[in-house]
């Protein structure tokens, strides 16, 4: 029997091979990264996941685990001939005990949050893509989001998990003792491993008491320097849940996309600060800026203000296929980094005679800049070449490294950033990562080419690093 026949014989699993049906699983949603051709297996139980992984191991075929396919670094875009293992069918949610709930890998973050909210709790992970992004994907990528400063990234939210190892065996740490200080932290190693070490099937997610009433403030600072200077004041206020930023130009873009005029000037840098209750925060903030540069919204209308930040990715996607970078710098270097990024992009764009529009926004508390580069109106109709995209990327990332920052603050490495891993972490740490990979996945069949460069770098037509755009 061939592999698709063997997969079809597995109980509680459907299999897609038709090119149209498979299309949504082999490309990322931005349209920049495309892989395959691939078979898609859609198991509905952990046992079926194990059977799929076992069958692929027996056939020597690579497996690419995939959740909601909302990632931005091509971590779930399959190389040619791989099996995409979609975990979306594992969507059961258990009971809350010891402050945590076991959720199937395919439960969306939105579903987990409404489960939590119905019990006066929150999952503490807030992503704009939460309607599609899954618990398993969040665990595998150590997802961050808007509320990292209050609740931590996914790593801090995860109390346990169950995963299928590359030979089909099952590692069950769904309910480790609440206090357990025995041996290596295998759960911690799988969080953020981007599907390269094991396939996560269930996650034990910590739930916290939900905020009582959310108040969001938008502050339109005339410059990034003034925005950064306000951070210590804002961080010192009680109940702070989120501290985000957007270039005024990015806000203006969202406003135009939504046909909803921005309520404040868009000349400088907006800061969005959300609080648990705390109307007193508004009083303190009043000293930072004149009234006509401050907007406040309570629980009923908070999304009307937040949308100028949370819908930026959507507004960018509506305008074209961007080059996306996700960099972080120490807060003290934030304004200089923003300036250096804009300059570096302009220089590369000018030298190629292609106008580029940087859209800049992100997570201010962590010094995280999302740099989205869109071709301007005068760019060639078919966009730009991959070679040009790589030049833009290199120009930006060199600036960030020079300022002591990171080439991927939040979105991970995937296939898009793997060439930069060694620059960030150094050869010794990358060599150790390779030994970790070999220990978990000696045959190298789990998500090959994600995080680490393939041993012999080969750019084939099925390699999404090669044929994108
Ligand atoms: C966000 O913070 C997401 O909104 C998406 O991480 C960032 O689209 C992006 O570059
Ligand atoms: Zn982000």
mmCIF file with all atom_site columns, C-alpha atoms and ligand atoms in Angstrom, residues 309 363 370 410-411, ligand 2:
data_model
loop_
_atom_site.group_PDB
_atom_site.id
_atom_site.type_symbol
_atom_site.label_atom_id
_atom_site.label_alt_id
_atom_site.label_comp_id
_atom_site.label_asym_id
_atom_site.label_entity_id
_atom_site.label_seq_id
_atom_site.pdbx_PDB_ins_code
_atom_site.Cartn_x
_atom_site.Cartn_y
_atom_site.Cartn_z
_atom_site.occupancy
_atom_site.B_iso_or_equiv
_atom_site.pdbx_formal_charge
_atom_site.auth_seq_id
_atom_site.auth_comp_id
_atom_site.auth_asym_id
_atom_site.auth_atom_id
_atom_site.pdbx_PDB_model_num
ATOM   1 C  CA  . UNK A 1 309 ? -3.602 48.538 16.443 1.00 0.00 ? 309 UNK A CA  1
ATOM   2 C  CA  . UNK A 1 363 ? 4.637  45.520 21.399 1.00 0.00 ? 363 UNK A CA  1
ATOM   3 C  CA  . UNK A 1 370 ? 6.887  44.523 13.608 1.00 0.00 ? 370 UNK A CA  1
ATOM   4 C  CA  . UNK A 1 410 ? 7.910  36.928 18.742 1.00 0.00 ? 410 UNK A CA  1
ATOM   5 C  CA  . UNK A 1 411 ? 7.154  35.038 15.537 1.00 0.00 ? 411 UNK A CA  1
HETATM 6 ZN ZN1 . LIG B 2 .   ? 2.974  40.770 17.499 1.00 0.00 ? 2   LIG B ZN1 1
#
